[in-house]
Short mmCIF file of C-alpha atoms in Angstrom, two decimals:
data_model
loop_
_atom_site.label_atom_id
_atom_site.label_comp_id
_atom_site.label_asym_id
_atom_site.label_seq_id
_atom_site.Cartn_x
_atom_site.Cartn_y
_atom_site.Cartn_z
CA UNK A 1 -0.23 -0.65 -0.09
CA UNK A 2 2.46 2.45 0.74
CA UNK A 3 4.28 2.69 -2.40
CA UNK A 4 0.92 3.97 -4.15
CA UNK A 5 0.08 6.35 -0.82
CA UNK A 6 3.34 8.00 -1.18
CA UNK A 7 3.37 8.29 -5.27
CA UNK A 8 3.76 10.90 -7.08
CA UNK A 9 0.65 13.28 -8.06
CA UNK A 10 0.00 13.33 -11.45
CA UNK A 11 -1.95 16.22 -11.44
CA UNK A 12 -6.07 16.31 -9.38
CA UNK A 13 -8.97 15.06 -11.34
CA UNK A 14 -12.01 17.06 -10.76
CA UNK A 15 -14.18 13.80 -12.42
CA UNK A 16 -14.09 10.77 -14.30
CA UNK A 17 -15.68 10.33 -17.61
CA UNK A 18 -17.63 6.78 -18.56
CA UNK A 19 -14.12 5.62 -20.35
CA UNK A 20 -12.20 6.88 -17.12
CA UNK A 21 -13.82 4.45 -15.29
CA UNK A 22 -14.38 1.49 -17.27
CA UNK A 23 -10.16 1.80 -17.91
CA UNK A 24 -9.32 1.71 -13.98
CA UNK A 25 -11.35 -1.13 -13.29
CA UNK A 26 -10.20 -2.91 -16.33
CA UNK A 27 -6.32 -2.05 -14.65
CA UNK A 28 -7.64 -2.89 -10.85
CA UNK A 29 -8.42 -5.88 -12.12
CA UNK A 30 -4.58 -7.05 -13.05
CA UNK A 31 -3.67 -5.19 -10.39
CA UNK A 32 -5.19 -7.40 -7.76
CA UNK A 33 -3.99 -10.72 -10.47
CA UNK A 34 -0.38 -9.42 -9.79
CA UNK A 35 -1.46 -9.79 -5.18
CA UNK A 36 -3.92 -13.51 -6.44
CA UNK A 37 -1.65 -15.66 -4.41
CA UNK A 38 -0.93 -13.51 -1.54
CA UNK A 39 -4.80 -12.86 -1.00
CA UNK A 40 -5.17 -17.13 -1.59
CA UNK A 41 -2.38 -17.67 1.41
CA UNK A 42 -4.37 -15.11 3.66
CA UNK A 43 -7.90 -17.25 3.31
CA UNK A 44 -8.87 -18.64 6.69
CA UNK A 45 -12.45 -17.36 7.26
CA UNK A 46 -15.65 -18.94 6.63
CA UNK A 47 -13.31 -22.18 6.27
CA UNK A 48 -10.17 -22.53 4.66
CA UNK A 49 -11.23 -23.20 1.29
CA UNK A 50 -7.74 -20.89 0.18
CA UNK A 51 -9.13 -19.23 -3.32
CA UNK A 52 -9.88 -16.21 -2.03
CA UNK A 53 -8.15 -14.32 -4.53
CA UNK A 54 -8.50 -16.59 -7.32
CA UNK A 55 -12.49 -16.25 -7.01
CA UNK A 56 -12.11 -12.67 -6.36
CA UNK A 57 -9.45 -12.19 -9.51
CA UNK A 58 -11.96 -14.12 -11.66
CA UNK A 59 -15.01 -11.95 -11.07
CA UNK A 60 -12.94 -8.90 -11.66
CA UNK A 61 -12.19 -10.82 -14.95
CA UNK A 62 -15.56 -11.24 -15.73
CA UNK A 63 -16.30 -7.38 -15.27
CA UNK A 64 -13.63 -6.32 -17.51
CA UNK A 65 -14.88 -8.93 -20.56
CA UNK A 66 -18.66 -7.07 -20.17
CA UNK A 67 -16.29 -3.12 -20.51
CA UNK A 68 -14.50 -4.52 -23.17
CA UNK A 69 -17.76 -4.66 -25.16
CA UNK A 70 -19.70 -2.12 -23.35
CA UNK A 71 -20.70 1.45 -24.98
CA UNK A 72 -17.59 3.74 -22.83
CA UNK A 73 -19.54 7.28 -23.87
CA UNK A 74 -22.07 6.11 -21.85
CA UNK A 75 -22.19 5.87 -18.16
CA UNK A 76 -25.02 3.63 -18.28
CA UNK A 77 -23.53 1.09 -20.03
CA UNK A 78 -20.50 1.13 -18.18
CA UNK A 79 -22.58 0.59 -14.64
CA UNK A 80 -24.81 -2.04 -16.61
CA UNK A 81 -21.12 -3.66 -17.41
CA UNK A 82 -19.92 -3.26 -14.17
CA UNK A 83 -23.25 -4.62 -12.40
CA UNK A 84 -23.86 -7.49 -14.84
CA UNK A 85 -20.12 -9.31 -15.35
CA UNK A 86 -18.94 -8.71 -11.70
CA UNK A 87 -22.79 -10.77 -10.93
CA UNK A 88 -22.99 -13.72 -14.39
CA UNK A 89 -18.51 -13.93 -12.30
CA UNK A 90 -19.21 -13.98 -8.95
CA UNK A 91 -17.20 -17.28 -7.67
CA UNK A 92 -17.05 -18.25 -3.99
CA UNK A 93 -18.14 -16.59 -1.10
CA UNK A 94 -15.72 -13.51 -2.17
CA UNK A 95 -16.10 -13.06 -5.39
CA UNK A 96 -20.05 -12.81 -4.32
CA UNK A 97 -19.63 -10.33 -1.86
CA UNK A 98 -17.27 -8.25 -4.05
CA UNK A 99 -20.30 -8.60 -6.65
CA UNK A 100 -22.84 -6.82 -4.36
CA UNK A 101 -20.22 -4.14 -3.73
CA UNK A 102 -19.95 -3.31 -7.51
CA UNK A 103 -23.45 -3.86 -7.96
CA UNK A 104 -24.29 -1.10 -5.13
CA UNK A 105 -21.31 1.32 -7.00
CA UNK A 106 -22.48 1.05 -9.95
CA UNK A 107 -26.19 1.64 -9.35
CA UNK A 108 -25.25 5.28 -7.68
CA UNK A 109 -23.44 5.93 -11.17
CA UNK A 110 -25.42 4.67 -13.61
CA UNK A 111 -27.62 7.93 -14.35
CA UNK A 112 -24.64 10.24 -14.23
CA UNK A 113 -22.49 12.14 -17.17
CA UNK A 114 -19.63 11.84 -14.75
CA UNK A 115 -18.69 10.79 -11.59
CA UNK A 116 -16.68 13.63 -9.58
CA UNK A 117 -15.62 13.01 -6.41
CA UNK A 118 -19.06 13.57 -3.61
CA UNK A 119 -20.52 11.39 -6.14
CA UNK A 120 -17.55 8.75 -6.15
CA UNK A 121 -18.66 9.13 -2.27
CA UNK A 122 -21.07 7.93 -2.39
CA UNK A 123 -20.63 5.14 -4.46
CA UNK A 124 -17.65 3.40 -2.05
CA UNK A 125 -20.83 4.21 0.23
CA UNK A 126 -23.69 2.30 -1.52
CA UNK A 127 -21.35 0.13 -1.82
CA UNK A 128 -20.96 -1.25 1.21
CA UNK A 129 -24.64 -1.04 1.99
CA UNK A 130 -25.81 -3.30 -0.90
CA UNK A 131 -23.11 -5.70 0.66
CA UNK A 132 -23.82 -5.80 3.98
CA UNK A 133 -27.69 -6.50 2.55
CA UNK A 134 -26.19 -9.48 0.63
CA UNK A 135 -25.25 -11.24 3.66
CA UNK A 136 -27.29 -13.03 5.82
CA UNK A 137 -25.68 -12.91 8.60
CA UNK A 138 -22.77 -10.05 8.23
CA UNK A 139 -19.95 -10.66 10.09
CA UNK A 140 -17.14 -8.25 11.00
CA UNK A 141 -13.50 -8.84 10.46
CA UNK A 142 -14.53 -9.86 6.48
CA UNK A 143 -14.31 -7.95 3.40
CA UNK A 144 -17.39 -6.25 4.70
CA UNK A 145 -15.87 -4.16 7.52
CA UNK A 146 -12.85 -3.35 4.87
CA UNK A 147 -15.97 -1.97 2.54
CA UNK A 148 -17.35 0.22 5.08
CA UNK A 149 -14.07 1.52 6.50
CA UNK A 150 -13.81 2.84 2.67
CA UNK A 151 -16.99 3.93 2.04
CA UNK A 152 -16.13 6.43 5.86
CA UNK A 153 -12.98 7.00 3.83
CA UNK A 154 -14.53 8.04 0.44
CA UNK A 155 -14.37 11.87 0.84
CA UNK A 156 -11.88 14.71 -0.97
CA UNK A 157 -11.95 17.86 -2.38
CA UNK A 158 -10.33 15.32 -5.95
CA UNK A 159 -10.80 12.13 -7.31
CA UNK A 160 -7.54 11.27 -5.97
CA UNK A 161 -8.37 12.42 -2.95
CA UNK A 162 -11.08 9.98 -2.30
CA UNK A 163 -9.57 7.47 -3.04
CA UNK A 164 -6.17 7.88 -1.32
CA UNK A 165 -8.76 8.44 2.05
CA UNK A 166 -11.02 5.52 1.33
CA UNK A 167 -7.81 3.32 1.06
CA UNK A 168 -6.50 4.85 4.48
CA UNK A 169 -9.44 3.43 6.41
CA UNK A 170 -9.84 0.37 4.51
CA UNK A 171 -6.67 -0.49 5.53
CA UNK A 172 -6.67 1.00 9.20
CA UNK A 173 -10.13 -1.66 9.61
CA UNK A 174 -8.47 -4.35 8.09
CA UNK A 175 -5.48 -4.34 10.55
CA UNK A 176 -7.85 -4.21 13.04
CA UNK A 177 -9.32 -7.36 11.30
CA UNK A 178 -6.96 -10.24 13.51
CA UNK A 179 -8.74 -8.93 16.63
CA UNK A 180 -12.04 -9.07 14.82
CA UNK A 181 -12.11 -12.63 14.30
CA UNK A 182 -10.00 -15.53 16.62
CA UNK A 183 -9.41 -17.07 13.20
CA UNK A 184 -7.36 -14.38 11.77
CA UNK A 185 -5.58 -13.78 15.57
CA UNK A 186 -5.21 -17.51 15.48
CA UNK A 187 -3.41 -17.78 12.30
CA UNK A 188 -1.32 -14.27 12.73
CA UNK A 189 -3.26 -12.65 9.50
CA UNK A 190 -5.33 -10.09 8.19
CA UNK A 191 -8.95 -11.01 6.14
CA UNK A 192 -8.12 -11.94 2.76
CA UNK A 193 -11.25 -10.67 1.15
CA UNK A 194 -10.98 -7.08 2.73
CA UNK A 195 -7.06 -7.55 1.40
CA UNK A 196 -8.41 -8.34 -1.90
CA UNK A 197 -11.16 -5.79 -2.23
CA UNK A 198 -7.99 -2.70 -1.43
CA UNK A 199 -6.15 -4.26 -4.10
CA UNK A 200 -9.09 -3.36 -6.22
CA UNK A 201 -9.16 0.32 -5.04
CA UNK A 202 -5.29 0.37 -4.95
CA UNK A 203 -5.61 -0.03 -8.54
CA UNK A 204 -8.27 1.84 -9.88
CA UNK A 205 -5.48 4.96 -8.06
CA UNK A 206 -2.78 3.57 -9.93
CA UNK A 207 -4.11 3.93 -13.26
CA UNK A 208 -5.08 7.20 -12.48
CA UNK A 209 -1.48 8.01 -11.38
CA UNK A 210 -0.26 5.75 -14.44
CA UNK A 211 1.65 3.67 -12.10
CA UNK A 212 3.15 0.11 -13.33
CA UNK A 213 2.06 -2.55 -11.90
CA UNK A 214 3.88 -4.39 -8.95
CA UNK A 215 6.02 -7.68 -8.89
CA UNK A 216 4.42 -10.40 -7.43
CA UNK A 217 5.13 -11.18 -4.32
CA UNK A 218 6.49 -13.97 -3.08
CA UNK A 219 4.57 -16.62 -1.22
CA UNK A 220 6.38 -18.53 1.86
CA UNK A 221 3.08 -19.69 3.83
CA UNK A 222 -0.24 -20.50 3.87
CA UNK A 223 -2.21 -19.38 6.75
CA UNK A 224 -4.53 -22.71 6.21
CA UNK A 225 -1.75 -25.12 8.06
CA UNK A 226 -3.08 -23.24 10.96
CA UNK A 227 -6.15 -25.50 10.91
CA UNK A 228 -8.19 -28.71 10.43
CA UNK A 229 -11.38 -29.17 7.97
CA UNK A 230 -14.59 -27.71 8.47
CA UNK A 231 -18.34 -28.68 9.40
CA UNK A 232 -19.69 -28.41 5.75
CA UNK A 233 -17.33 -30.15 3.45
CA UNK A 234 -18.80 -28.89 0.21
CA UNK A 235 -18.33 -25.02 -1.69
CA UNK A 236 -21.62 -25.00 -4.01
CA UNK A 237 -22.57 -22.22 -6.20
CA UNK A 238 -25.28 -21.96 -9.33
CA UNK A 239 -26.06 -19.23 -11.82
CA UNK A 240 -29.55 -19.73 -13.01
CA UNK A 241 -31.95 -17.81 -15.28
CA UNK A 242 -35.86 -17.49 -15.43
CA UNK A 243 -36.40 -17.50 -12.30
CA UNK A 244 -40.15 -18.41 -11.17
CA UNK A 245 -39.53 -17.33 -7.36
CA UNK A 246 -38.68 -14.24 -6.04
CA UNK A 247 -35.20 -14.07 -4.61
CA UNK A 248 -35.89 -13.64 -1.35
CA UNK A 249 -38.35 -16.99 -0.97
CA UNK A 250 -35.20 -18.90 -3.06
CA UNK A 251 -33.13 -17.47 -0.78
CA UNK A 252 -35.28 -19.30 2.49
CA UNK A 253 -35.10 -22.40 0.38
CA UNK A 254 -31.03 -22.74 0.70
CA UNK A 255 -30.67 -21.36 3.86
CA UNK A 256 -31.14 -24.94 5.40
CA UNK A 257 -28.35 -26.53 3.78
CA UNK A 258 -25.29 -25.18 5.44
CA UNK A 259 -23.38 -21.80 6.04
CA UNK A 260 -21.74 -19.13 4.90
CA UNK A 261 -24.82 -18.54 2.40
CA UNK A 262 -25.35 -16.03 -0.36
CA UNK A 263 -28.01 -15.68 -2.69
CA UNK A 264 -28.40 -12.56 -4.57
CA UNK A 265 -29.35 -11.35 -8.33
CA UNK A 266 -30.08 -8.52 -11.06
CA UNK A 267 -31.39 -8.77 -14.12
CA UNK A 268 -33.26 -12.20 -14.64
CA UNK A 269 -30.14 -13.34 -13.07
CA UNK A 270 -30.14 -15.43 -9.47
CA UNK A 271 -26.13 -16.13 -8.08
CA UNK A 272 -25.88 -18.66 -4.97
CA UNK A 273 -22.78 -19.84 -2.84
CA UNK A 274 -22.96 -22.30 -0.04
CA UNK A 275 -21.52 -24.77 2.17
CA UNK A 276 -23.18 -27.04 2.75
CA UNK A 277 -23.00 -31.22 3.30
CA UNK A 278 -25.44 -32.05 0.13
CA UNK A 279 -24.86 -30.02 -2.16
CA UNK A 280 -26.67 -32.29 -4.87
CA UNK A 281 -30.20 -32.05 -3.08
CA UNK A 282 -29.72 -28.31 -2.98
CA UNK A 283 -29.23 -27.91 -6.21
CA UNK A 284 -31.74 -29.65 -7.33
CA UNK A 285 -34.24 -28.21 -5.01
CA UNK A 286 -33.37 -25.03 -6.47
CA UNK A 287 -33.00 -26.10 -9.94
CA UNK A 288 -36.61 -26.30 -9.67
CA UNK A 289 -37.60 -22.74 -10.31
CA UNK A 290 -35.45 -21.70 -12.94
CA UNK A 291 -32.91 -22.34 -16.15
CA UNK A 292 -29.40 -23.73 -14.33
CA UNK A 293 -26.81 -21.85 -16.35
CA UNK A 294 -23.86 -22.77 -14.26
CA UNK A 295 -23.10 -24.84 -10.71
CA UNK A 296 -19.67 -26.01 -8.77
CA UNK A 297 -19.22 -28.40 -6.24
CA UNK A 298 -15.77 -28.24 -4.62
CA UNK A 299 -14.87 -30.78 -2.12
CA UNK A 300 -13.35 -27.89 0.03
CA UNK A 301 -12.08 -30.90 2.28
CA UNK A 302 -9.75 -32.00 -0.20
CA UNK A 303 -9.19 -28.83 -1.42
CA UNK A 304 -7.72 -27.74 2.04
CA UNK A 305 -5.00 -31.06 1.66
CA UNK A 306 -3.77 -29.56 -1.79
CA UNK A 307 -3.63 -26.28 -0.52
CA UNK A 308 -0.55 -27.54 2.33
CA UNK A 309 1.10 -29.38 -0.43
CA UNK A 310 1.32 -26.11 -2.82
CA UNK A 311 4.63 -23.93 -3.46
CA UNK A 312 1.64 -21.66 -5.08
CA UNK A 313 -1.78 -21.77 -6.03
CA UNK A 314 -3.14 -21.93 -9.62
CA UNK A 315 -5.66 -20.40 -10.62
CA UNK A 316 -8.64 -21.80 -12.45
CA UNK A 317 -9.61 -21.37 -15.80
CA UNK A 318 -12.46 -20.09 -16.02
CA UNK A 319 -15.08 -23.30 -16.85
CA UNK A 320 -17.16 -23.58 -20.05
CA UNK A 321 -20.05 -25.67 -20.43
CA UNK A 322 -19.07 -29.07 -21.37
CA UNK A 323 -20.41 -31.58 -24.24
CA UNK A 324 -21.45 -34.21 -21.62
CA UNK A 325 -22.60 -34.41 -18.01
CA UNK A 326 -23.22 -37.39 -15.64
CA UNK A 327 -26.15 -37.68 -12.81
CA UNK A 328 -25.49 -40.81 -10.25
CA UNK A 329 -28.20 -42.22 -7.32
CA UNK A 330 -26.44 -43.16 -4.66
CA UNK A 331 -25.85 -43.20 -1.16
CA UNK A 332 -23.60 -43.22 1.57
CA UNK A 333 -20.93 -41.20 2.19
CA UNK A 334 -17.83 -43.12 0.96
CA UNK A 335 -20.02 -43.85 -2.56
CA UNK A 336 -21.09 -40.58 -3.03
CA UNK A 337 -18.04 -39.22 -3.03
CA UNK A 338 -16.89 -41.11 -5.29
CA UNK A 339 -19.23 -40.77 -7.98
CA UNK A 340 -18.65 -37.42 -7.13
CA UNK A 341 -14.94 -37.38 -7.85
CA UNK A 342 -15.93 -38.71 -11.12
CA UNK A 343 -17.87 -35.79 -11.99
CA UNK A 344 -21.66 -36.82 -11.19
CA UNK A 345 -23.86 -34.90 -9.61
CA UNK A 346 -25.74 -37.16 -7.07
CA UNK A 347 -29.34 -37.31 -6.73
CA UNK A 348 -29.69 -39.61 -3.15
CA UNK A 349 -31.31 -42.69 -2.93
CA UNK A 350 -31.42 -46.35 -3.40
CA UNK A 351 -32.59 -49.47 -2.25
CA UNK A 352 -35.49 -48.91 0.22
CA UNK A 353 -35.17 -45.15 -0.69
CA UNK A 354 -35.68 -44.94 -4.45
CA UNK A 355 -35.87 -41.37 -6.02
CA UNK A 356 -39.42 -40.30 -7.97
CA UNK A 357 -39.06 -39.00 -11.03
CA UNK A 358 -39.04 -35.48 -10.64
CA UNK A 359 -36.06 -35.83 -8.28
CA UNK A 360 -33.83 -37.04 -11.40
CA UNK A 361 -35.58 -34.50 -13.72
CA UNK A 362 -34.43 -31.70 -11.32
CA UNK A 363 -30.43 -33.41 -10.93
CA UNK A 364 -30.52 -33.41 -14.72
CA UNK A 365 -31.65 -29.54 -14.73
CA UNK A 366 -29.23 -28.61 -12.40
CA UNK A 367 -25.80 -29.60 -14.75
CA UNK A 368 -24.34 -27.54 -17.36
CA UNK A 369 -24.24 -29.78 -20.19
CA UNK A 370 -25.83 -29.75 -23.38
CA UNK A 371 -26.48 -33.71 -22.88
CA UNK A 372 -27.03 -35.79 -19.45
CA UNK A 373 -25.91 -39.91 -19.06
CA UNK A 374 -27.91 -41.04 -16.02
CA UNK A 375 -26.58 -43.97 -13.65
CA UNK A 376 -30.05 -45.44 -11.82
CA UNK A 377 -27.69 -47.91 -10.19
CA UNK A 378 -30.27 -49.68 -8.37
CA UNK A 379 -33.02 -51.62 -11.06
CA UNK A 380 -35.57 -50.46 -8.99
CA UNK A 381 -34.69 -46.62 -9.93
CA UNK A 382 -34.02 -47.48 -13.69
CA UNK A 383 -38.12 -47.08 -14.86
CA UNK A 384 -37.94 -43.93 -12.97
CA UNK A 385 -34.84 -42.65 -14.74
CA UNK A 386 -36.19 -44.21 -17.75
CA UNK A 387 -39.36 -41.54 -17.27
CA UNK A 388 -37.34 -39.03 -16.67
CA UNK A 389 -35.00 -38.97 -19.18
CA UNK A 390 -38.15 -39.20 -21.61
CA UNK A 391 -39.52 -35.80 -20.35
CA UNK A 392 -35.43 -34.50 -20.98
CA UNK A 393 -36.61 -34.72 -24.99
CA UNK A 394 -33.00 -35.55 -25.58
CA UNK A 395 -30.70 -33.77 -23.18
CA UNK A 396 -30.87 -36.91 -21.05
CA UNK A 397 -29.63 -40.71 -21.95
CA UNK A 398 -29.75 -43.57 -18.83
CA UNK A 399 -27.16 -46.15 -18.70
CA UNK A 400 -28.89 -49.68 -17.40
CA UNK A 401 -26.88 -49.99 -14.11
CA UNK A 402 -28.56 -52.11 -11.68
CA UNK A 403 -25.86 -51.88 -8.94
CA UNK A 404 -23.49 -49.60 -7.40
CA UNK A 405 -20.75 -51.38 -8.78
CA UNK A 406 -22.39 -51.63 -12.42
CA UNK A 407 -22.73 -47.87 -12.36
CA UNK A 408 -18.81 -47.65 -10.69
CA UNK A 409 -17.72 -49.33 -13.55
CA UNK A 410 -19.37 -47.26 -15.60
CA UNK A 411 -18.31 -43.58 -14.21
CA UNK A 412 -14.81 -44.66 -14.68
CA UNK A 413 -15.32 -44.76 -18.42
CA UNK A 414 -16.89 -40.75 -18.24
CA UNK A 415 -15.51 -37.87 -19.71
CA UNK A 416 -17.10 -34.83 -19.50
CA UNK A 417 -15.13 -33.41 -22.29
CA UNK A 418 -16.70 -36.22 -24.99
CA UNK A 419 -19.79 -35.84 -26.67
CA UNK A 420 -22.82 -38.66 -24.97
CA UNK A 421 -22.91 -40.29 -27.74
CA UNK A 422 -19.32 -41.21 -28.38
CA UNK A 423 -19.26 -42.21 -23.96
CA UNK A 424 -22.27 -44.33 -24.23
CA UNK A 425 -21.51 -47.45 -25.71
CA UNK A 426 -17.91 -47.85 -23.87
CA UNK A 427 -19.66 -46.58 -20.23
CA UNK A 428 -21.78 -49.87 -20.95
CA UNK A 429 -20.21 -52.35 -21.50
CA UNK A 430 -17.74 -51.36 -18.39
CA UNK A 431 -20.56 -51.66 -16.44
CA UNK A 432 -21.25 -55.28 -16.92
CA UNK A 433 -17.98 -56.26 -16.10
CA UNK A 434 -18.11 -54.96 -12.96
CA UNK A 435 -19.72 -57.92 -10.09
CA UNK A 436 -21.40 -55.95 -7.15
CA UNK A 437 -22.04 -58.58 -4.13
CA UNK A 438 -24.10 -56.89 -0.88
CA UNK A 439 -24.21 -58.07 2.68
CA UNK A 440 -27.42 -57.36 4.80
CA UNK A 441 -30.20 -58.46 6.45
CA UNK A 442 -32.78 -60.29 5.45
CA UNK A 443 -36.11 -58.37 6.48
CA UNK A 444 -38.65 -61.59 7.10
CA UNK A 445 -38.64 -65.29 7.34
CA UNK A 446 -39.10 -67.40 4.70
CA UNK A 447 -37.30 -70.35 2.12
CA UNK A 448 -35.98 -69.72 -1.20
CA UNK A 449 -34.18 -71.56 -3.91
CA UNK A 450 -31.48 -69.84 -5.77
CA UNK A 451 -30.15 -70.13 -9.14
CA UNK A 452 -27.90 -72.73 -8.59
CA UNK A 453 -30.53 -74.98 -6.87
CA UNK A 454 -29.99 -74.48 -3.29
CA UNK A 455 -32.16 -73.97 -1.08
CA UNK A 456 -31.59 -71.06 1.63
CA UNK A 457 -34.17 -70.79 4.67
CA UNK A 458 -33.69 -67.50 6.03
CA UNK A 459 -35.07 -66.56 9.15
CA UNK A 460 -35.97 -62.37 9.38
CA UNK A 461 -32.55 -60.53 10.90
CA UNK A 462 -29.81 -63.23 9.32
CA UNK A 463 -27.10 -61.77 7.32
CA UNK A 464 -27.77 -62.28 3.38
CA UNK A 465 -25.30 -61.99 0.74
CA UNK A 466 -26.21 -60.98 -3.02
CA UNK A 467 -24.54 -60.59 -6.60
CA UNK A 468 -25.86 -58.65 -8.61
CA UNK A 469 -28.82 -58.36 -6.85
CA UNK A 470 -29.36 -61.63 -6.81
CA UNK A 471 -29.57 -63.99 -3.22
CA UNK A 472 -26.73 -66.02 -3.35
CA UNK A 473 -26.23 -66.91 0.45
CA UNK A 474 -27.65 -66.69 3.93
CA UNK A 475 -26.02 -66.84 7.42
CA UNK A 476 -23.23 -66.57 9.22
CA UNK A 477 -21.35 -63.20 9.72
CA UNK A 478 -21.05 -60.23 7.80
CA UNK A 479 -17.66 -61.55 7.07
CA UNK A 480 -18.23 -64.63 6.54
CA UNK A 481 -20.40 -64.04 3.85
CA UNK A 482 -17.87 -61.73 1.70
CA UNK A 483 -15.94 -64.87 1.48
CA UNK A 484 -18.45 -67.46 0.99
CA UNK A 485 -19.54 -65.33 -1.78
CA UNK A 486 -15.98 -64.41 -3.27
CA UNK A 487 -14.94 -68.11 -3.11
CA UNK A 488 -17.45 -69.18 -5.09
CA UNK A 489 -18.00 -66.62 -7.60
CA UNK A 490 -14.44 -64.89 -7.89
CA UNK A 491 -13.07 -65.52 -11.61
CA UNK A 492 -10.09 -63.90 -11.83
CA UNK A 493 -10.50 -60.29 -11.11
CA UNK A 494 -7.85 -58.22 -10.51
CA UNK A 495 -8.91 -55.33 -7.66
CA UNK A 496 -12.01 -56.10 -4.67
CA UNK A 497 -12.90 -53.36 -3.08
CA UNK A 498 -14.68 -53.40 -0.23
CA UNK A 499 -17.30 -50.55 1.52
CA UNK A 500 -18.20 -50.65 4.67
CA UNK A 501 -21.34 -49.74 6.21
CA UNK A 502 -21.83 -47.24 8.96
CA UNK A 503 -22.32 -50.24 11.86
CA UNK A 504 -18.62 -51.27 10.81
CA UNK A 505 -15.20 -49.57 11.75
CA UNK A 506 -12.22 -49.10 9.66
CA UNK A 507 -10.84 -52.07 11.98
CA UNK A 508 -13.21 -54.42 10.83
CA UNK A 509 -12.68 -53.41 7.17
CA UNK A 510 -8.99 -54.08 7.59
CA UNK A 511 -10.02 -56.94 9.23
CA UNK A 512 -12.11 -57.80 5.95
CA UNK A 513 -9.30 -56.85 4.00
CA UNK A 514 -6.30 -59.03 5.65
CA UNK A 515 -8.45 -62.12 5.26
CA UNK A 516 -9.84 -61.58 1.41
CA UNK A 517 -6.22 -60.60 0.75
CA UNK A 518 -5.08 -63.98 2.58
CA UNK A 519 -7.28 -66.06 0.06
CA UNK A 520 -7.45 -64.26 -3.03
CA UNK A 521 -3.26 -63.20 -3.67
CA UNK A 522 -3.57 -62.14 -6.86
CA UNK A 523 -6.34 -59.33 -6.46
CA UNK A 524 -5.76 -55.90 -5.26
CA UNK A 525 -7.80 -55.39 -2.07
CA UNK A 526 -9.19 -51.64 -1.59
CA UNK A 527 -11.29 -50.86 1.41
CA UNK A 528 -13.44 -47.40 1.94
CA UNK A 529 -15.72 -46.08 5.09
CA UNK A 530 -19.24 -44.59 3.69
CA UNK A 531 -21.14 -47.61 2.11
CA UNK A 532 -24.97 -47.64 2.11
CA UNK A 533 -26.77 -47.59 5.05
CA UNK A 534 -29.03 -50.42 4.75
CA UNK A 535 -25.71 -52.36 4.19
CA UNK A 536 -23.29 -53.97 6.27
CA UNK A 537 -20.72 -54.51 3.41
CA UNK A 538 -20.63 -53.71 -0.50
CA UNK A 539 -18.01 -54.76 -2.61
CA UNK A 540 -17.28 -54.65 -6.61
CA UNK A 541 -14.82 -57.16 -8.08
CA UNK A 542 -13.21 -55.35 -11.31
#
């Protein structure tokens, strides 16, 4: 900051034309880009997702794209480019708040011929008011606090005076943020979003003074090293058009799903951001009330781990609509995580909890892709999936996976960059190469003759084993069931993967893996917690 604050004046500016303002914000985008990694390294609040600088920079890049095509002789045109570009490009909690600060700024200047010092001050004041208004539970010690400081300081006779005083007061409050938020004090850093906002204002002043871009600072540490993962694991965002409900009602729909909630809108668009453990259900719920243009779900736990191993963060490229999306029906957090890792939008459900046709349709609509492949992963869900495909009128195709194992086999061969028509045959064939064993408990007493001619006497509560959804075993312990089915049906496959149900510990999984490895030494054995709730074990062989 000091280099800018002490730079020589190039003359006092009484007002800004629309073109002046456009140039300042373009340069502010580049200025923030220089410090993007530094801002990333500061991030600790509200969760250590580590991409505050990247998200704010991507938001500003979207503003710049709109400015590049607007009428720079028109203040309404420039103001619309600022507001509209910020909303469409807003990323992450910090990016969405930044978009609202820019919206308030733009609304104040849109009807002016030029922006003088007083009008610039009013624009910064409106910015902080709109920013606070967008957050359901504003927290001090964040970008909002710094925006308030900028607004309080934005006074002076000339444009440069307003920007200098805004930066001075904003910096003063930024320096106080560690005393407002314990997480910042613990990490020994100032607020990352607030710092990013000051770099935007600083870049505006630097352009006015004709200053060259500084070199990027060296990053030596990341604040995220001080923290463990947080309660809500998925940073979830959506951009929707043609909304059929007011923003306030959509915000109420989203609120129960988690925290760090922001739902904002302009010109018929609704932008949402939330940290949640149920991203797929959230997106499907919201998707009923408009046209989903873009979504993003990031596992913040995995992102946190990646950050700790980075020498420096890298910016993520702008997303484009992919040729193909994927929707999978699944339950059990381990299986859900696996399918999500393949790029799938999840519909919660499966055995005894079959999703409705509407649930699947909602999930398909929530995916921003030209065409969506649906994996029902249960024979009882297949019909609903096919009906959903019909309702989507050519935008979806079903691969008839009847078990979760078949779904995994298909998903392994999914690629969002390849047209669906080129994927279906390969994914279908791959699904058929996976054998699925499920171990659960009998819900009633019965006698059943199985395919190989044996008659199984089953009592309610007994352990039973199914191979590809066909009953093949009963009796013994759950572990005995797995070994008996493998002994009868293993045919030399290379990988055996075991998912443990919620009643089993990692120690149980390790013990079972040891027994399997001893009897089937030619196979690689993998274990994962988080199998379906109703199963002791789900085992795939491929």
